[in-house]
Tab-separated table of C-alpha atoms and ligand atoms in Angstrom:
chain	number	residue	atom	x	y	z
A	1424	UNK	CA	11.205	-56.915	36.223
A	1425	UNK	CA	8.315	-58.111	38.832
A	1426	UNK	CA	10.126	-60.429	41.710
A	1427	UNK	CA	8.892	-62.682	43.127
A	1428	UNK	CA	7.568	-61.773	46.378
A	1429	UNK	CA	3.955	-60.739	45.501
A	1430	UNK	CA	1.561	-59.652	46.952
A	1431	UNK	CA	3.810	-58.806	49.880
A	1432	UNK	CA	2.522	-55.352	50.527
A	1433	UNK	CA	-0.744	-55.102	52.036
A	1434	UNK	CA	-3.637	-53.297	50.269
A	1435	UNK	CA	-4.819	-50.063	51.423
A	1436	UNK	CA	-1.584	-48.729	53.286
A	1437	UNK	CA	0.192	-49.125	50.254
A	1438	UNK	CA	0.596	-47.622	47.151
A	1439	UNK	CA	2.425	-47.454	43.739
A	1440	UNK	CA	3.839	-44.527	42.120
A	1441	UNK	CA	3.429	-43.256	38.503
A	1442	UNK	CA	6.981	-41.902	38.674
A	1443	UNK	CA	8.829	-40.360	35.531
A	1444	UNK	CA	11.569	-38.484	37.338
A	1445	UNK	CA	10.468	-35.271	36.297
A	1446	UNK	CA	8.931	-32.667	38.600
A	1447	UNK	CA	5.568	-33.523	38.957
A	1448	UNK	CA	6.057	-37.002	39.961
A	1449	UNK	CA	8.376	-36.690	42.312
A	1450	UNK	CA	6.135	-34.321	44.585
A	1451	UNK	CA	3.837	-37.259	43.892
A	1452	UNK	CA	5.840	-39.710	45.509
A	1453	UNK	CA	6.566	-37.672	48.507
A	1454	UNK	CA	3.141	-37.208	48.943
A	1455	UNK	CA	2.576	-40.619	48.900
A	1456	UNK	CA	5.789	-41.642	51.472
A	1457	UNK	CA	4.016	-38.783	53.865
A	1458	UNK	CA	0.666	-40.901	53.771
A	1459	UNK	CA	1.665	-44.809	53.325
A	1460	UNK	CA	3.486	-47.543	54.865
A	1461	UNK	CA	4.650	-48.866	51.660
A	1462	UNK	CA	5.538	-47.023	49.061
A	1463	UNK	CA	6.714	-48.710	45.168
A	1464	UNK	CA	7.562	-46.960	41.859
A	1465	UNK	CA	6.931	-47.903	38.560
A	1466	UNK	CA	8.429	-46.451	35.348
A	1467	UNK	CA	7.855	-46.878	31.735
A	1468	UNK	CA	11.155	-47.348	28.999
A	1469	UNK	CA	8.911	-45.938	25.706
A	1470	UNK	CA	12.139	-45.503	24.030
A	1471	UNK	CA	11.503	-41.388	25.026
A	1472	UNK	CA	13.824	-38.998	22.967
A	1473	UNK	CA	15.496	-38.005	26.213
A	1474	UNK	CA	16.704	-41.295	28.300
A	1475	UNK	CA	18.139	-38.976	30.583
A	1476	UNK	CA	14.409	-39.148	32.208
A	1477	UNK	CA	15.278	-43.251	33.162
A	1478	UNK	CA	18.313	-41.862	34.838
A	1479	UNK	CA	17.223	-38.973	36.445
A	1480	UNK	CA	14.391	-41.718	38.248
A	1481	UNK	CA	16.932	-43.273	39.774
A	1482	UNK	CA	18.926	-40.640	41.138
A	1483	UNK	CA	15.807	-38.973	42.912
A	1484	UNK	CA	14.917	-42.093	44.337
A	1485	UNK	CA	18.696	-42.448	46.081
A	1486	UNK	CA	18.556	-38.360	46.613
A	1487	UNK	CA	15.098	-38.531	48.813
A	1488	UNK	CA	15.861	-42.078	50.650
A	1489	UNK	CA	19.250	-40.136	51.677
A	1490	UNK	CA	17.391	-36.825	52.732
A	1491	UNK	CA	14.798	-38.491	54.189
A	1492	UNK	CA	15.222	-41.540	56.716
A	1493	UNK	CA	11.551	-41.783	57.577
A	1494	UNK	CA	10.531	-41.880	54.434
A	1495	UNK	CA	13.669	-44.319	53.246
A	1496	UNK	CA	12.160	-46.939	55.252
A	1497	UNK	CA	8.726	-46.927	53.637
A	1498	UNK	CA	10.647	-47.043	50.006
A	1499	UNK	CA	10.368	-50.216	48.486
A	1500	UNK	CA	10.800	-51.479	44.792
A	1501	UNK	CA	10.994	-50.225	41.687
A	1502	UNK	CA	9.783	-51.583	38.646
A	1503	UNK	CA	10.899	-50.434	34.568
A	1504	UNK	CA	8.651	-51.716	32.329
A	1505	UNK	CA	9.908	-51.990	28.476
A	1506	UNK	CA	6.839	-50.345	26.024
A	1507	UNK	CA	8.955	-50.006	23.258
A	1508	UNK	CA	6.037	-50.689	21.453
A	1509	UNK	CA	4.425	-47.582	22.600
A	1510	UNK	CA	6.715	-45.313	20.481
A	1511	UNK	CA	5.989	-47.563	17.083
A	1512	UNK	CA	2.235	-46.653	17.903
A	1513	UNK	CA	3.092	-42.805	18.862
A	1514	UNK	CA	5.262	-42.616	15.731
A	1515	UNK	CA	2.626	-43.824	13.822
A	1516	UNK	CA	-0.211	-41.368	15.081
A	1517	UNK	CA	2.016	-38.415	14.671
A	1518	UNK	CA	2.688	-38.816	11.571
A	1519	UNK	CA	-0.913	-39.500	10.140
A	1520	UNK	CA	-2.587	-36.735	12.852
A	1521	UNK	CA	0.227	-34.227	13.097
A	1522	UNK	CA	-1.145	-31.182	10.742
A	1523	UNK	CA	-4.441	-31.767	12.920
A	1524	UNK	CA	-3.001	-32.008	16.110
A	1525	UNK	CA	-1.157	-28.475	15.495
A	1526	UNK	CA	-3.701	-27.273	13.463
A	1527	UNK	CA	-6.535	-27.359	16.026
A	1528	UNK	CA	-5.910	-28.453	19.452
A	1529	UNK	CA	-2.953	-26.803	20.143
A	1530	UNK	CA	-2.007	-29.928	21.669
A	1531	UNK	CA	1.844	-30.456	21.689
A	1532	UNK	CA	3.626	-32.540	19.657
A	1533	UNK	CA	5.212	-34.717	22.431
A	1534	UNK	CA	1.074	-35.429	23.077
A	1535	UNK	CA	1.291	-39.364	22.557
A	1536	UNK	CA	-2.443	-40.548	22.508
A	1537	UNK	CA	-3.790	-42.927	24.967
A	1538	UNK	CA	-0.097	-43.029	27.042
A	1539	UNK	CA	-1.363	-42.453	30.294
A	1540	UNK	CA	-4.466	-45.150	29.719
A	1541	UNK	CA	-1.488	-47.534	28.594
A	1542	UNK	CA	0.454	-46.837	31.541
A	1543	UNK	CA	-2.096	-47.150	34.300
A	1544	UNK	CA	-3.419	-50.419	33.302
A	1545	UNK	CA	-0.044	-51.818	33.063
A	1546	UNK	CA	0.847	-50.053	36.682
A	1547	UNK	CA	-2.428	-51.367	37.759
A	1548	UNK	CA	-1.387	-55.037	36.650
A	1549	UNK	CA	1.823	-54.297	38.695
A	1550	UNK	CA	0.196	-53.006	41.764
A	1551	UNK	CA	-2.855	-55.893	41.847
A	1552	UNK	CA	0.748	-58.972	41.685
A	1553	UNK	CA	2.404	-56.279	44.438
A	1554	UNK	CA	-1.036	-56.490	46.605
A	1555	UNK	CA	-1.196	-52.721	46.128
A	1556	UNK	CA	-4.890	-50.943	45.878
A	1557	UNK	CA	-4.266	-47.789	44.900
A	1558	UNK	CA	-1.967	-45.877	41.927
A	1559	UNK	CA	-0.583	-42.359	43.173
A	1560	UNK	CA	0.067	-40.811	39.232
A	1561	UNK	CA	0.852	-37.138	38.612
A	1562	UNK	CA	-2.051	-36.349	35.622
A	1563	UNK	CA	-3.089	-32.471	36.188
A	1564	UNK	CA	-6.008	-30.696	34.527
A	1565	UNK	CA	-4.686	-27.354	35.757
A	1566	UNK	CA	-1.705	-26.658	32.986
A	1567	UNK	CA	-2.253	-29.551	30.342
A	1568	UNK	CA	-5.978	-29.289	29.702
A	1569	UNK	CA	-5.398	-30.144	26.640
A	1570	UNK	CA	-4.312	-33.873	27.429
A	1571	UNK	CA	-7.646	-35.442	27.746
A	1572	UNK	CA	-5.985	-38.295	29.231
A	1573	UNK	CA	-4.730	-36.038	32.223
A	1574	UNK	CA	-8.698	-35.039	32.720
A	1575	UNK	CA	-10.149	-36.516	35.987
A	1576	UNK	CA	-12.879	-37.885	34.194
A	1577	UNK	CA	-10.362	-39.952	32.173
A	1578	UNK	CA	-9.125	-40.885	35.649
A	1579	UNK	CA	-12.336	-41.920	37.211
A	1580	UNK	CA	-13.513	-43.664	34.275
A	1581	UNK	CA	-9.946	-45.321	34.108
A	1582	UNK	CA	-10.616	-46.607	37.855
A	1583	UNK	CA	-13.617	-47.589	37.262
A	1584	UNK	CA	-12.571	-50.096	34.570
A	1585	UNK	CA	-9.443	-51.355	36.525
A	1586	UNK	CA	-11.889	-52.258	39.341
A	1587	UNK	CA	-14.471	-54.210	37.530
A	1588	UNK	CA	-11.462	-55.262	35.375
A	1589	UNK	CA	-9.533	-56.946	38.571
A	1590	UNK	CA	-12.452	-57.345	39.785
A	1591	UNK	CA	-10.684	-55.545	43.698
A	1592	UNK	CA	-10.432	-51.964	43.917
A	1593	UNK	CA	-8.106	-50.246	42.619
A	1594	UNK	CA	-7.491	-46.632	43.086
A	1595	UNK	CA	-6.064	-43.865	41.486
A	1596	UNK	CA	-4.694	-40.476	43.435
A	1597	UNK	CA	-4.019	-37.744	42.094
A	1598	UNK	CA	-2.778	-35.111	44.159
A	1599	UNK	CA	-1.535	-32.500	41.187
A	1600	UNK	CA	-4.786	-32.810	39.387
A	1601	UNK	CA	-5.934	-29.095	40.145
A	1602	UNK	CA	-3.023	-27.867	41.122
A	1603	UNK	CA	-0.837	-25.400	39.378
A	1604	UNK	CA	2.784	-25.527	38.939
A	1605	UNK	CA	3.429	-22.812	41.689
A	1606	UNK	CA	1.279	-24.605	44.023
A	1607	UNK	CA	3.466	-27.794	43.153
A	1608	UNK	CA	6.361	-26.325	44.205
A	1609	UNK	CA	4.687	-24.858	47.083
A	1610	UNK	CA	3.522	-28.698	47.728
A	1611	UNK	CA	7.186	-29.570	47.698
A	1612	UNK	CA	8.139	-27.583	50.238
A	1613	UNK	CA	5.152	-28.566	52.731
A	1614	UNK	CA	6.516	-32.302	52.107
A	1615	UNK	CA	10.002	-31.753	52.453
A	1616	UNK	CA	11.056	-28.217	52.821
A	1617	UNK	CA	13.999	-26.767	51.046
A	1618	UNK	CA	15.831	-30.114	50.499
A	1619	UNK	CA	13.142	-31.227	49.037
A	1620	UNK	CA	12.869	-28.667	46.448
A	1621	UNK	CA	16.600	-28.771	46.050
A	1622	UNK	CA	16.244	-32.547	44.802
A	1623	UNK	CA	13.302	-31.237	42.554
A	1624	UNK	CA	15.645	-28.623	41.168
A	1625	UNK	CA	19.073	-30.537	40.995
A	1626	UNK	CA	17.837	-34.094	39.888
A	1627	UNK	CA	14.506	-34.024	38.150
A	1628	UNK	CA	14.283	-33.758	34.552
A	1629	UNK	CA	11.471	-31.421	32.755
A	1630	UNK	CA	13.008	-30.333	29.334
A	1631	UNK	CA	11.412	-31.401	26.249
A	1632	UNK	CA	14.838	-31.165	24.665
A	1633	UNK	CA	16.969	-33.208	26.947
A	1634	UNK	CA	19.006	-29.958	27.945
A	1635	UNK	CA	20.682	-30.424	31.499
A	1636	UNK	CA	24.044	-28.122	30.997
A	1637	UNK	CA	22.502	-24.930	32.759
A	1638	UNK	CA	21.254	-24.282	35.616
A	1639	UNK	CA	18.715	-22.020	36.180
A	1640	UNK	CA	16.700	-21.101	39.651
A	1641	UNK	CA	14.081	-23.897	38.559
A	1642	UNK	CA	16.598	-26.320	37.683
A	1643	UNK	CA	18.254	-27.500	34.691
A	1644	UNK	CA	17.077	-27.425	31.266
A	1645	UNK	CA	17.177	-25.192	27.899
A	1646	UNK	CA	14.687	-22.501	29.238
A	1647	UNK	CA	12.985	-22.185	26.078
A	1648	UNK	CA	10.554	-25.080	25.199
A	1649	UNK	CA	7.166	-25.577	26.737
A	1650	UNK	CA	8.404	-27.876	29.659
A	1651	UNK	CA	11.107	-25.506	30.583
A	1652	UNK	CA	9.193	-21.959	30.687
A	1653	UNK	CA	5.656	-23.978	32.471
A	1654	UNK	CA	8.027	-24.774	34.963
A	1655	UNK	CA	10.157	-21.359	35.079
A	1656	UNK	CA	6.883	-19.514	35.170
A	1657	UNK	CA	5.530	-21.819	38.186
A	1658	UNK	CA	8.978	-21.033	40.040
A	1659	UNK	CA	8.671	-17.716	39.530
A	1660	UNK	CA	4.768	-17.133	40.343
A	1661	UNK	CA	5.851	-19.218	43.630
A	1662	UNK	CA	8.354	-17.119	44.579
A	1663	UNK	CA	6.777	-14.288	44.172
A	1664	UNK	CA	3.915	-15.510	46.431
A	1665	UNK	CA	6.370	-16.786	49.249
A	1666	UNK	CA	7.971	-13.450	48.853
A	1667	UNK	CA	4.792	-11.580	49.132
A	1668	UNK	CA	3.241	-13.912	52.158
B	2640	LIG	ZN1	13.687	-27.072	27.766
């Protein structure tokens, strides 16, 4: 729910974070504590396979404002916004584009069309009552190019529209967006060293299958679906660099 105190962070030093509670995001919102005054989250309930995600938002959130005092102090708010009506349209598409969408793109099924357009108008609708001008989101060309609503294009076209659609700027970061998932990890550690990556690890969620009884290097999950082995593979590939450097 939005309170009621509006408008009470002030535009340009402030900013509001895309943030899922999986990997990703969470290196985006210690990016963003590192670089604003004010920091606010904002998560979507899409009715997602795996609710674990909702809970695992939380728990980072507590985990970094108790590892981090400096950055505690800049945490604000969070906001959960119901789409349930985003999986009755995602159902829908899936259904009627499925043999197409594995036939040709190679785009996963998990792929729901237009979600991150739905989700940064609505965060931008958040962040313009919060007197916020600019979205932090983790969208990245460099392992999902074939979301072509994670393509910086998408993203500067997407600001574009906010902005003549608030009619105030409204900008959208995106720190991950040619960044690998070794680099991301390396990112982690520039933000926040080891503990850092040891939230990542422990209390982010990546697995497509809502897995979180073993524990690998990279963290929890099955080790076997997409999610898990992009984000084994980017573990190892960084260690292997940090081992090498
Ligand atoms: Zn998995």
């Amino acid at each position: 729910m939005i309170e009621q105190d509006e408008r009470s962070l002030t535009a340009g030093k402030s900013a509001l974070v895309l943030f899922s509670g999986g990997q990703d995001s969470t290196v985006c919102l210690a990016w963003a504590l590192e670089r604003f005054e004010s920091v606010e989250t904002i998560g979507f309930d899409y009715r997602q396979r795996h609710r674990i995600e909702l809970e695992c938002r939380i728990k980072v959130r507590s985990e970094i404002a108790a590892a981090f005092p400096d950055w505690a102090g800049k945490l604000g708010e969070d906001h959960l916004l119901d789409l349930g009506v985003l999986g009755e349209v995602s159902d829908t598409a899936l259904t009627r584009e499925q043999a197409i969408v594995q036939k040709e793109s190679g785009l996963p099924s998990t792929f729901v069309p237009g979600r991150n357009l739905i989700f940064l108008s609505l965060a931008a609708a958040v962040a313009y009552r919060r007197g916020a001008g600019r979205l932090v989101a983790g969208m990245c060309e460099t392992d999902f190019s074939g979301y072509p609503d994670c393509r910086r294009d998408t993203i500067d076209a997407t600001q574009q529209a906010l902005s003549l659609g608030l009619d105030t700027a409204m900008q959208i970061d995106t720190p991950l967006m040619y960044v690998d998932k070794a680099q991301t990890w390396a990112m982690a550690d520039e933000l926040g060293g080891e503990r850092l990556a040891e939230i990542i690890r422990e209390h982010t969620h990546t697995c497509y299958l809502g897995e979180r009884d073993t524990m690998h290097e990279w963290g929890l999950g099955c080790g076997a679906c997409p999610a898990c082995e992009l984000r084994a593979a980017g573990w190892r590939r960084y260690r292997e660099g940090s081992a090498g450097a």
